[in-house]
Coordinates of C-alpha atoms in Angstrom, one line a residue:
Chain X
M16 CA 30.2 -10.6 -23.0
I17 CA 28.8 -7.3 -21.8
I18 CA 25.5 -5.8 -21.2
K19 CA 25.2 -2.1 -21.8
E20 CA 22.1 0.1 -21.3
T21 CA 21.8 3.9 -21.7
Y22 CA 19.1 5.6 -19.6
P23 CA 18.2 9.3 -20.2
V24 CA 17.5 11.4 -17.1
A25 CA 15.5 14.6 -17.6
A26 CA 16.2 17.7 -15.5
D27 CA 13.9 19.0 -12.8
D28 CA 11.2 16.3 -12.8
M29 CA 11.4 15.0 -9.2
S30 CA 8.3 12.8 -9.6
V31 CA 10.2 10.3 -11.8
A32 CA 13.5 10.6 -10.0
G33 CA 14.5 7.1 -9.0
D34 CA 13.0 5.3 -11.9
V35 CA 16.4 4.8 -13.6
S36 CA 18.0 3.5 -10.6
A37 CA 15.0 1.2 -10.0
S38 CA 15.5 -0.2 -13.6
I39 CA 19.2 -0.7 -13.0
K40 CA 18.5 -2.5 -9.7
R41 CA 16.0 -4.8 -11.5
Q42 CA 18.7 -5.8 -13.9
M43 CA 21.1 -6.5 -11.1
K44 CA 18.6 -8.6 -9.3
R45 CA 17.7 -10.6 -12.3
L46 CA 21.5 -11.3 -12.8
G47 CA 21.9 -12.4 -9.2
I48 CA 24.5 -9.7 -8.3
P49 CA 25.5 -10.3 -4.7
N50 CA 23.5 -8.0 -2.2
Q51 CA 26.4 -6.1 -0.9
I52 CA 27.5 -5.0 -4.3
M53 CA 24.0 -4.4 -5.4
R54 CA 23.4 -2.1 -2.5
R55 CA 26.5 0.0 -3.2
V56 CA 25.6 0.3 -6.8
S57 CA 22.1 1.3 -6.1
V58 CA 23.2 4.0 -3.7
C59 CA 25.5 5.5 -6.3
T60 CA 23.1 5.3 -9.2
Y61 CA 20.3 6.7 -7.0
E62 CA 22.6 9.7 -5.9
A63 CA 23.7 10.2 -9.5
E64 CA 20.2 10.2 -10.8
I65 CA 19.0 12.6 -8.1
N66 CA 22.0 14.9 -9.0
L67 CA 21.1 14.9 -12.7
V68 CA 17.5 15.9 -11.8
I69 CA 18.3 18.6 -9.3
H70 CA 21.5 20.1 -10.5
S71 CA 21.9 19.3 -14.2
D72 CA 20.3 20.4 -17.4
G73 CA 19.7 16.8 -18.1
G74 CA 22.0 13.8 -18.9
E75 CA 22.3 10.1 -19.2
I76 CA 23.4 7.1 -17.1
D77 CA 25.2 4.3 -18.9
F78 CA 25.0 0.9 -17.0
A79 CA 27.4 -1.8 -18.1
I80 CA 28.1 -5.2 -16.7
S81 CA 30.7 -7.6 -17.7
E82 CA 31.8 -10.9 -15.9
D83 CA 33.9 -9.2 -13.3
E84 CA 33.0 -5.5 -13.3
I85 CA 30.0 -3.2 -13.1
C86 CA 30.6 0.3 -14.7
V87 CA 28.2 3.3 -14.2
H88 CA 29.0 6.2 -16.4
V89 CA 27.0 9.4 -15.6
R90 CA 27.2 12.5 -17.9
D91 CA 25.2 15.6 -18.2
V92 CA 25.1 18.6 -20.6
G93 CA 25.7 21.2 -18.0
P94 CA 26.0 23.5 -16.2
G95 CA 29.2 22.0 -14.8
I96 CA 30.8 22.3 -11.3
P97 CA 32.9 25.4 -10.7
D98 CA 34.9 24.0 -7.7
L99 CA 35.2 20.2 -7.7
D100 CA 37.1 20.0 -4.5
K101 CA 34.5 21.9 -2.7
A102 CA 31.7 19.7 -4.3
M103 CA 33.5 16.6 -3.1
T104 CA 33.5 17.9 0.6
E105 CA 30.8 16.3 2.8
G106 CA 28.1 18.8 3.8
F107 CA 28.8 21.2 1.0
S108 CA 25.6 21.8 -1.2
T109 CA 24.3 24.3 -3.6
A110 CA 20.8 22.9 -3.5
T111 CA 17.9 25.3 -2.9
S112 CA 15.9 25.3 0.3
E113 CA 13.0 23.8 -1.7
V114 CA 15.0 20.8 -2.7
R115 CA 16.4 20.5 0.9
N116 CA 12.9 20.5 2.2
M117 CA 12.3 17.4 0.1
G118 CA 15.0 15.7 2.0
F119 CA 17.8 16.0 -0.7
G120 CA 20.7 18.3 -1.0
A121 CA 22.5 17.5 2.3
G122 CA 25.8 17.8 0.4
M123 CA 26.4 14.0 0.8
G124 CA 25.8 13.0 -2.9
L125 CA 29.2 13.0 -4.4
P126 CA 31.2 12.0 -1.4
N127 CA 28.8 9.2 -0.8
M128 CA 29.2 8.0 -4.4
K129 CA 33.0 8.1 -4.0
R130 CA 32.8 6.1 -0.8
N131 CA 30.6 3.3 -2.2
A132 CA 32.3 2.8 -5.5
D133 CA 35.5 0.8 -6.0
G134 CA 36.7 3.2 -8.7
F135 CA 35.5 6.8 -9.0
A136 CA 36.6 9.4 -11.5
I137 CA 35.1 12.8 -12.0
T138 CA 35.6 15.6 -14.4
S139 CA 33.7 18.8 -14.9
E140 CA 33.7 21.9 -17.0
V141 CA 31.6 24.9 -16.4
G142 CA 29.3 25.5 -19.5
K143 CA 29.9 22.0 -20.7
G144 CA 28.9 19.4 -18.1
T145 CA 30.1 16.9 -15.7
D146 CA 31.3 13.2 -16.3
I147 CA 31.5 10.6 -13.6
V148 CA 32.8 7.1 -14.1
M149 CA 32.2 4.7 -11.2
T150 CA 33.3 1.0 -11.3
F151 CA 32.5 -1.9 -8.9
N152 CA 34.3 -5.2 -8.8
I153 CA 32.1 -8.3 -8.8
Chain K
M28 CA 13.0 -25.1 0.9
S29 CA 13.1 -27.2 -2.3
E30 CA 9.5 -28.4 -2.0
Y31 CA 6.7 -25.9 -2.0
L32 CA 3.2 -26.5 -0.9
H33 CA 0.8 -23.7 -1.7
S34 CA -2.6 -22.8 -0.3
V35 CA -3.5 -20.6 -3.2
S36 CA -4.5 -22.7 -6.2
L37 CA -6.6 -22.7 -9.2
D38 CA -10.0 -24.3 -10.0
R39 CA -9.4 -24.8 -13.7
S40 CA -13.1 -25.4 -14.4
K41 CA -14.0 -21.9 -13.3
C42 CA -11.1 -20.1 -14.9
T43 CA -11.9 -18.3 -18.2
G44 CA -8.4 -17.1 -18.8
C45 CA -9.6 -13.5 -18.4
T46 CA -6.1 -12.0 -17.3
T47 CA -7.7 -10.1 -14.3
C48 CA -5.4 -11.9 -11.8
L49 CA -2.3 -11.7 -14.0
K50 CA -1.5 -8.0 -13.5
R51 CA -2.3 -8.1 -9.8
C52 CA 0.3 -10.7 -8.9
P53 CA 3.2 -9.0 -7.1
T54 CA 5.7 -11.6 -8.0
E55 CA 4.7 -12.1 -11.5
A56 CA 3.8 -15.8 -10.7
I57 CA 0.7 -16.1 -13.0
R58 CA 0.7 -16.9 -16.6
I59 CA -2.3 -17.5 -18.9
R60 CA -1.7 -20.4 -21.3
H61 CA -4.4 -22.3 -23.3
N62 CA -7.1 -20.1 -22.0
S63 CA -6.5 -20.8 -18.4
A64 CA -4.3 -19.3 -15.6
S65 CA -1.5 -21.3 -14.2
I66 CA 0.6 -20.5 -11.1
I67 CA 4.4 -20.6 -11.1
H68 CA 4.7 -22.3 -7.7
E69 CA 8.3 -21.2 -6.9
R70 CA 7.3 -17.6 -7.1
C71 CA 3.8 -17.6 -5.4
I72 CA 3.8 -16.0 -2.0
D73 CA 0.2 -16.8 -1.2
C74 CA -0.7 -13.2 -0.6
G75 CA -4.2 -14.0 -1.9
E76 CA -4.4 -11.0 -4.3
C77 CA -5.6 -13.3 -7.1
I78 CA -8.3 -14.7 -4.9
K79 CA -9.6 -11.3 -4.0
V80 CA -9.8 -10.0 -7.7
C81 CA -10.9 -13.1 -9.6
P82 CA -14.4 -12.4 -10.8
H83 CA -15.1 -16.0 -11.5
H84 CA -13.8 -17.3 -8.0
A85 CA -11.5 -19.6 -9.8
K86 CA -8.6 -18.9 -7.4
V87 CA -9.1 -20.6 -4.2
A88 CA -7.2 -21.1 -1.0
L89 CA -6.7 -24.7 0.3
T90 CA -7.3 -25.0 3.9
D91 CA -8.3 -27.8 6.3
P92 CA -12.0 -28.9 6.9
I93 CA -13.2 -28.7 10.4
D94 CA -13.0 -32.5 10.5
V95 CA -9.3 -32.2 10.7
I96 CA -9.7 -31.9 14.6
K97 CA -10.9 -35.4 14.8
G98 CA -7.4 -36.6 14.1
F99 CA -6.4 -35.6 17.7
K100 CA -7.7 -36.8 20.9
Y101 CA -7.7 -33.2 22.3
A102 CA -8.3 -30.3 19.9
I103 CA -7.5 -26.6 20.8
A104 CA -8.9 -23.8 18.7
L105 CA -6.5 -20.8 18.0
P106 CA -8.8 -18.0 17.0
A107 CA -7.0 -15.1 15.1
P108 CA -8.1 -11.8 16.6
T109 CA -9.6 -11.0 13.2
L110 CA -12.3 -13.6 14.0
Y111 CA -13.7 -11.3 16.8
A112 CA -14.6 -8.7 14.1
Q113 CA -16.6 -11.0 11.9
F114 CA -20.0 -11.2 13.4
Q115 CA -22.6 -8.4 13.3
G116 CA -23.9 -7.5 16.6
V117 CA -21.1 -9.4 18.5
H118 CA -18.9 -6.9 20.2
K119 CA -16.9 -9.1 22.7
P120 CA -14.9 -12.3 22.3
E121 CA -16.8 -14.4 24.8
P122 CA -19.7 -15.7 22.6
I123 CA -17.1 -16.4 19.9
I124 CA -15.0 -18.4 22.2
A125 CA -18.0 -20.3 23.5
A126 CA -19.2 -21.0 19.8
L127 CA -15.8 -22.6 19.1
L128 CA -16.1 -24.9 22.1
R129 CA -19.6 -25.8 20.7
L130 CA -18.1 -26.8 17.4
G131 CA -16.2 -29.6 19.1
F132 CA -12.9 -28.0 20.3
D133 CA -11.8 -29.1 23.9
D134 CA -10.1 -25.7 24.6
V135 CA -9.5 -22.3 23.1
F136 CA -6.2 -20.3 23.2
E137 CA -6.5 -16.8 21.9
V138 CA -3.8 -16.0 19.3
A139 CA -4.0 -12.5 20.7
R140 CA -2.7 -13.8 24.1
A141 CA 0.4 -15.3 22.3
A142 CA 0.7 -11.9 20.4
E143 CA 1.2 -10.2 23.8
I144 CA 3.9 -12.6 24.7
V145 CA 5.6 -12.3 21.3
S146 CA 5.3 -8.4 21.6
Y147 CA 7.2 -8.6 24.9
A148 CA 9.9 -10.8 23.5
I149 CA 10.4 -8.6 20.4
S150 CA 10.5 -5.4 22.3
K151 CA 13.1 -6.8 24.6
A152 CA 15.1 -8.1 21.5
L153 CA 14.9 -4.7 19.9
R154 CA 17.2 -3.4 22.6
E155 CA 20.0 -5.7 21.4
Q156 CA 22.7 -3.8 19.7
D157 CA 24.0 -4.4 16.2
R158 CA 20.6 -5.3 14.7
P159 CA 20.3 -3.8 11.2
K160 CA 17.6 -1.2 11.1
P161 CA 14.8 -1.0 10.5
V162 CA 13.8 -4.3 12.2
I163 CA 11.1 -5.9 10.0
S164 CA 8.1 -7.8 11.4
S165 CA 7.9 -11.4 10.7
A166 CA 4.1 -11.7 11.3
C167 CA 2.8 -11.6 7.8
P168 CA 3.9 -14.8 6.0
A169 CA 3.2 -13.3 2.6
V170 CA 5.5 -10.4 3.2
L171 CA 8.1 -12.7 4.4
R172 CA 8.0 -14.6 1.2
L173 CA 7.9 -11.4 -0.8
I174 CA 11.2 -10.3 0.9
Q175 CA 12.7 -13.8 0.2
I176 CA 12.0 -13.2 -3.5
H177 CA 12.3 -9.4 -4.0
F178 CA 14.4 -8.1 -1.2
P179 CA 16.9 -10.8 -0.1
A180 CA 19.3 -8.0 1.1
L181 CA 16.7 -7.2 3.8
L182 CA 16.4 -10.8 5.2
D183 CA 18.9 -9.9 8.0
N184 CA 16.5 -7.2 9.2
V185 CA 13.6 -9.6 9.8
I186 CA 13.0 -10.2 13.5
D187 CA 13.9 -13.7 14.4
F188 CA 10.8 -14.6 16.4
I189 CA 8.0 -17.0 15.3
S190 CA 4.6 -15.6 14.6
P191 CA 1.9 -15.3 17.3
M192 CA 0.1 -18.2 15.6
E193 CA 3.1 -20.4 16.1
A194 CA 3.6 -19.1 19.6
A195 CA -0.1 -19.8 20.4
A196 CA 0.1 -23.4 19.2
K197 CA 3.3 -24.1 21.1
I198 CA 2.1 -22.6 24.4
A199 CA -1.4 -23.9 24.1
K200 CA -0.3 -27.4 23.6
E201 CA 2.2 -27.3 26.4
E202 CA -0.3 -25.8 28.8
Y203 CA -3.0 -28.2 27.9
A204 CA -0.8 -31.2 28.4
R205 CA 0.5 -30.0 31.7
K206 CA -2.9 -29.0 33.1
H207 CA -4.7 -32.2 32.1
G208 CA -1.8 -34.5 32.5
V209 CA -2.0 -35.9 28.9
D210 CA 0.6 -36.6 26.3
I211 CA 1.3 -33.6 24.2
A212 CA 1.3 -35.7 21.1
E213 CA -2.4 -36.2 21.5
V214 CA -3.2 -32.5 21.6
G215 CA -3.7 -30.8 18.3
A216 CA -3.8 -27.0 17.8
F217 CA -5.9 -25.5 14.9
F218 CA -5.7 -22.0 13.6
I219 CA -8.9 -20.2 12.7
S220 CA -7.5 -18.2 9.9
P221 CA -8.3 -15.1 7.9
C222 CA -5.2 -15.9 5.8
A223 CA -4.3 -18.2 3.0
A224 CA -0.5 -17.7 3.4
K225 CA -0.8 -19.0 7.1
M226 CA -1.7 -22.3 5.6
T227 CA 1.4 -22.4 3.5
A228 CA 3.4 -21.1 6.5
V229 CA 2.2 -24.2 8.5
K230 CA 3.0 -26.7 5.6
S231 CA 6.3 -25.2 4.7
P232 CA 7.4 -23.1 7.6
I233 CA 10.0 -20.3 7.4
G234 CA 12.4 -20.0 10.3
Q235 CA 11.4 -23.3 11.9
Q236 CA 11.9 -26.9 11.1
K237 CA 8.3 -27.8 11.8
S238 CA 5.2 -25.9 12.5
Y239 CA 3.5 -26.3 15.9
V240 CA 0.2 -25.8 14.2
D241 CA -1.7 -29.1 13.3
G242 CA -4.4 -27.6 10.9
V243 CA -5.6 -24.3 9.4
I244 CA -9.2 -23.7 9.2
A245 CA -10.7 -20.8 7.2
I246 CA -12.9 -18.4 9.0
K247 CA -15.4 -18.4 6.1
D248 CA -15.7 -22.2 6.5
V249 CA -16.8 -22.1 10.2
Y250 CA -18.6 -18.8 10.0
K251 CA -22.1 -20.3 9.4
D252 CA -21.8 -23.0 12.1
M253 CA -20.4 -20.5 14.7
R254 CA -23.2 -18.1 13.9
A255 CA -25.7 -20.9 14.5
A256 CA -24.0 -21.9 17.7
M257 CA -24.1 -18.4 19.0
H258 CA -27.8 -18.2 18.7
K259 CA -28.2 -20.8 21.3
G260 CA -26.7 -18.6 24.0
F261 CA -23.6 -19.6 26.0
D262 CA -22.2 -20.4 29.3
P263 CA -19.5 -18.3 30.9
V264 CA -16.1 -19.2 29.5
E265 CA -13.2 -19.9 31.8
I266 CA -10.0 -19.4 29.9
E267 CA -7.2 -17.0 30.4
R268 CA -8.0 -14.0 28.4
A269 CA -6.1 -11.7 26.0
S270 CA -6.0 -7.9 26.4
T271 CA -6.2 -5.3 23.7
V272 CA -2.4 -5.4 23.5
G273 CA -2.7 -8.7 21.6
I274 CA -6.0 -8.0 19.8
K275 CA -4.8 -5.0 18.1
W276 CA -2.3 -7.0 16.2
A277 CA -5.1 -7.6 13.7
V278 CA -5.2 -3.9 12.8
P279 CA -2.5 -2.2 10.7
G280 CA 0.0 -0.5 13.1
G281 CA -1.2 -2.6 16.0
E282 CA 1.9 -4.6 16.2
A283 CA 4.2 -1.7 16.5
D284 CA 1.8 -0.1 19.0
A285 CA 1.9 -3.2 21.1
L286 CA 5.7 -3.1 21.0
G287 CA 5.7 0.5 22.1
I288 CA 7.9 1.7 19.4
K289 CA 7.6 5.4 18.4
S290 CA 9.7 5.3 15.2
S291 CA 7.7 2.7 13.4
L292 CA 6.1 2.5 10.0
C293 CA 3.2 0.3 9.0
V294 CA 2.3 -0.3 5.4
D295 CA -0.7 -2.4 4.3
G296 CA -1.5 -3.7 0.8
I297 CA 1.1 -5.8 -1.0
E298 CA 2.0 -3.4 -3.7
N299 CA 2.5 -0.6 -1.1
V300 CA 4.6 -2.9 1.0
K301 CA 6.7 -3.6 -2.1
N302 CA 7.2 0.1 -2.8
V303 CA 8.2 0.9 0.7
L304 CA 10.6 -2.1 1.0
E305 CA 12.2 -0.7 -2.2
Q306 CA 12.8 2.5 -0.3
I307 CA 14.1 0.8 2.7
E308 CA 16.5 -1.3 0.6
N309 CA 17.7 1.9 -1.1
A310 CA 18.4 3.3 2.4
R311 CA 16.0 6.2 1.7
I312 CA 14.1 6.0 5.0
R313 CA 16.3 7.1 7.8
N314 CA 15.9 6.7 11.6
L315 CA 13.3 4.0 11.3
M316 CA 13.3 1.4 14.1
Y317 CA 10.5 -0.9 13.0
F318 CA 8.7 -1.9 9.8
E319 CA 5.4 -3.6 9.9
G320 CA 4.4 -4.8 6.3
L321 CA 0.9 -6.4 5.8
A322 CA 0.0 -8.0 2.5
C323 CA -3.7 -7.3 2.8
V324 CA -5.2 -3.9 2.9
N325 CA -6.5 -3.4 6.5
G326 CA -4.0 -6.1 7.6
C327 CA -5.3 -9.5 8.7
L328 CA -8.9 -8.0 8.8
G329 CA -8.6 -7.8 5.0
G330 CA -7.5 -11.5 4.7
P331 CA -9.0 -13.5 1.8
L332 CA -10.6 -16.0 4.1
T333 CA -12.6 -13.5 6.1
V334 CA -16.4 -12.8 5.7
E335 CA -16.9 -9.2 6.9
N336 CA -15.8 -6.2 4.8
S337 CA -12.5 -5.2 6.3
F338 CA -13.4 -1.6 6.9
V339 CA -16.6 -2.6 8.8
A340 CA -14.5 -5.1 10.6
K341 CA -11.9 -2.6 11.7
N342 CA -14.7 -0.5 13.2
R343 CA -16.2 -3.4 15.0
L344 CA -12.8 -4.6 16.4
R345 CA -12.3 -1.1 17.8
S346 CA -15.6 -1.6 19.6
V347 CA -14.5 -5.1 20.8
M348 CA -11.3 -3.5 22.2
S349 CA -13.2 -0.8 24.1
R350 CA -14.8 -3.7 26.1
T351 CA -11.6 -5.6 26.7
E352 CA -8.9 -5.3 29.4
Q353 CA -6.4 -2.7 28.2
K354 CA -3.3 -4.1 29.7
S355 CA -1.8 -7.5 29.6
V356 CA -2.7 -9.5 32.8
Q357 CA -0.6 -12.6 32.1
R358 CA 2.0 -14.0 34.4
T359 CA 5.5 -12.7 33.8
K360 CA 7.1 -16.1 33.8
I361 CA 5.8 -17.1 30.4
F362 CA 7.0 -13.7 29.2
E363 CA 10.5 -14.2 30.3
T364 CA 11.0 -17.7 29.0
A365 CA 9.4 -16.8 25.7
C366 CA 12.3 -14.5 24.9
E367 CA 14.3 -17.6 24.2
T368 CA 11.8 -20.3 23.4
L369 CA 10.0 -18.4 20.8
R370 CA 13.1 -17.5 18.6
M371 CA 13.3 -18.9 15.2
T372 CA 15.7 -21.8 14.9
E373 CA 16.4 -21.7 11.1
E374 CA 18.0 -19.1 8.8
I375 CA 15.5 -17.5 6.4
E376 CA 16.9 -18.3 2.9
P377 CA 16.5 -16.1 -0.1
N378 CA 14.4 -17.4 -2.9
N379 CA 16.1 -17.1 -6.3
S380 CA 13.2 -18.0 -8.6
M381 CA 13.3 -14.5 -10.3
Q382 CA 17.0 -14.7 -11.0
L383 CA 18.7 -16.1 -14.0
E384 CA 20.6 -19.3 -13.8
G385 CA 24.1 -20.4 -14.7
T386 CA 27.5 -18.8 -14.6
M387 CA 27.9 -15.0 -14.6
K388 CA 28.7 -15.3 -18.3
E389 CA 25.6 -17.3 -19.0
R390 CA 23.5 -15.0 -17.0
I391 CA 24.7 -11.9 -18.9
A392 CA 24.2 -13.6 -22.2
M393 CA 20.6 -14.6 -21.2
S394 CA 19.9 -11.1 -19.9
E395 CA 21.1 -9.6 -23.1
R396 CA 18.8 -11.8 -25.1
I397 CA 15.9 -10.9 -22.9
N398 CA 16.6 -7.2 -23.2
E399 CA 16.8 -7.6 -27.0
I400 CA 13.5 -9.5 -27.1
E401 CA 11.9 -6.9 -24.8
K402 CA 12.9 -4.0 -27.2
S403 CA 11.2 -5.9 -30.0
L404 CA 7.8 -6.0 -28.1
P405 CA 5.4 -3.1 -28.1
G406 CA 5.9 -2.2 -24.5
L407 CA 2.2 -1.8 -23.6
D408 CA 2.1 -4.5 -20.9
C409 CA -1.4 -5.3 -22.0
G410 CA -1.3 -8.9 -20.7
S411 CA -3.0 -10.4 -23.7
C412 CA -0.1 -12.7 -24.4
G413 CA -0.7 -14.3 -21.1
S414 CA 2.4 -12.9 -19.4
P415 CA 2.0 -9.9 -17.0
T416 CA 4.4 -7.5 -18.8
C417 CA 6.3 -7.3 -22.0
R418 CA 9.5 -7.8 -19.9
A419 CA 8.0 -11.1 -18.5
L420 CA 7.0 -12.3 -21.9
A421 CA 10.6 -11.6 -23.1
W422 CA 11.8 -13.8 -20.2
D423 CA 9.4 -16.5 -21.1
I424 CA 10.3 -16.4 -24.7
A425 CA 14.0 -16.5 -23.9
H426 CA 13.4 -19.5 -21.6
G427 CA 11.3 -21.3 -24.3
F428 CA 8.1 -21.0 -22.3
A429 CA 6.3 -18.8 -24.9
N430 CA 6.9 -17.6 -28.5
E431 CA 6.9 -14.3 -30.1
L432 CA 3.5 -14.8 -31.6
N433 CA 1.9 -15.0 -28.2
C434 CA 2.0 -11.2 -28.5
I435 CA -1.2 -10.2 -30.4
F436 CA 0.6 -7.2 -31.9
K437 CA 3.3 -9.4 -33.3
M438 CA 0.7 -11.9 -34.5
N439 CA -1.3 -9.1 -36.1
A440 CA 1.8 -7.8 -38.0
R441 CA 2.6 -11.3 -39.1
I442 CA -0.9 -12.0 -40.4
N443 CA -0.8 -8.6 -42.3
A444 CA 2.5 -9.5 -43.8
L445 CA 1.4 -13.0 -44.8
A446 CA -1.9 -11.6 -46.2
A447 CA -0.1 -9.1 -48.3
E448 CA 2.1 -11.8 -49.6
M449 CA -1.0 -13.9 -50.5
V450 CA -2.4 -10.9 -52.4
T451 CA 0.8 -10.7 -54.3
L452 CA 0.8 -14.3 -55.1
G453 CA -2.9 -14.3 -56.1
T454 CA -2.2 -11.6 -58.8
S455 CA 1.0 -13.1 -60.0
T456 CA 1.4 -14.4 -63.6
R457 CA 0.7 -17.9 -64.8
F458 CA 4.4 -18.3 -65.3
N459 CA 5.0 -18.5 -61.5
T460 CA 1.9 -20.4 -60.6
L461 CA 3.7 -23.7 -59.8
Q462 CA 6.3 -22.1 -57.7
D463 CA 3.7 -20.0 -55.9
S464 CA 1.3 -22.8 -54.9
A465 CA 4.3 -24.5 -53.3
R466 CA 5.0 -21.3 -51.3
L467 CA 1.3 -21.1 -50.4
R468 CA 1.5 -24.5 -49.0
E469 CA 4.5 -23.7 -47.1
M470 CA 2.8 -20.6 -45.6
R471 CA -0.2 -22.5 -44.6
Q472 CA 2.1 -25.0 -42.8
E473 CA 4.0 -22.2 -41.2
L474 CA 0.9 -20.8 -39.7
R475 CA -0.3 -24.0 -38.5
A476 CA 3.1 -24.8 -36.9
D477 CA 2.9 -21.4 -35.0
D478 CA -0.5 -22.2 -33.9
D479 CA 0.7 -25.4 -32.4
T480 CA 3.4 -23.8 -30.4
V481 CA 1.1 -21.2 -28.9

């Protein structure tokens, strides 16, 4: 048995950023996912959602739960990350000062996601988009 | 925690089933069925939102009548600081305290005094290492219950001290028994309350085995008699008095102010509290030491059992405070012992009433069903079905508490379809007549059956 939901995330609209991760959290609360796990998943989905809004040209987040695992699949339609190693370094950010002034873009997003997930895989191609799969053991 | 007693309840004779309260409930604890509201008790946090919005005054808070004090040989009144802001033209606590004595109380212990003691104990405890930040105030019982239901992950952040009301009852009874050399069991302490949730907090305490408070009396229930008592003038009152440090707990931000914490955040209004707790849970608010969440707009001054408009009351309380001692004048001995004796003794447990039941597999299956049903609903969250949102209706249908035709849009579609079918039947050939009248009978029965389940 598995639940899978797909949530679209539009680029640039900061006013709704956080809605998708809130919906995902509501699902987890209803299912009674243990707090520790829920917290980590929430951090990751929130970071991913903010990334999609700030950096991407729009994308989607898949959220799936089975009996023993939660899987969060994030993908966008561009622009792609030129240097993945650099993007995975803490403190590295390409965010504009405008975004930084809003308290985002500290260069902690991707490293933070990797740290909080049990499994983390990222691929990216410039001009095509970025694809992240995160898994969490229940 | 298995048995709940709630202060907030419904006067069915006044309820018209109008759905006003339905959408205001922060825990989706209200349903309208058979033209009347009903409260899901496991979910109700006694915030009093429904009491405030009900245009028919069908939502009420059960509290104790003043006669409750007759059950004890000695009765002590515990006035909430909010009481000091209720009387027009009264800008100091003395006449109010005197009026309470006239009502039949043997003594008065200001809850504001206990608030000073609790402030001291909390500010000392905040210096303890390894406390998860932000530390969350335990003063508002409705917010505590909200955290139990919606934010169980934050329960560890809640400060483990009992509320000023509890502290006041404990200290007042001990002091009275010692001073007058009487048995403490003969001394009753009664909270004069702006708040419905305090009643529940006394009957089903959180963080303690048993409440120290022996009764909760609504401000609005004693207002008239106190007003009358005040007109008669008063003798000077000789009790140890609270300073502004304690009185300002009634105002939003007053608690954090009393604790002397710079990095604090105070939010009033239950929906606002919910939103900010969401942010705290997501770790979006950094470097915050203390969070004070108050269910009512304007804090306790906006409580459902008050008389005065909360904004007017806020102004008046400021005036009361300008005439009161600014610094705590109490003995330090109580303060020091309080750091230990006023700690909560019980863990605060999460409330799982908004979670699905069963094994993970069963929960996933159920969740899937709810999602499917929700997708088939219009998504307007109009409330006409009697559930607060389409999602809530989906939950109710999946659990067998409602059926699809509670949704007026679904009902409408169904009636249209049946009507269309009847037209077809009405114009059908004689050849089909026998068969058709059988179908018509069936349809009539179907409609009736649906009606019965609604």
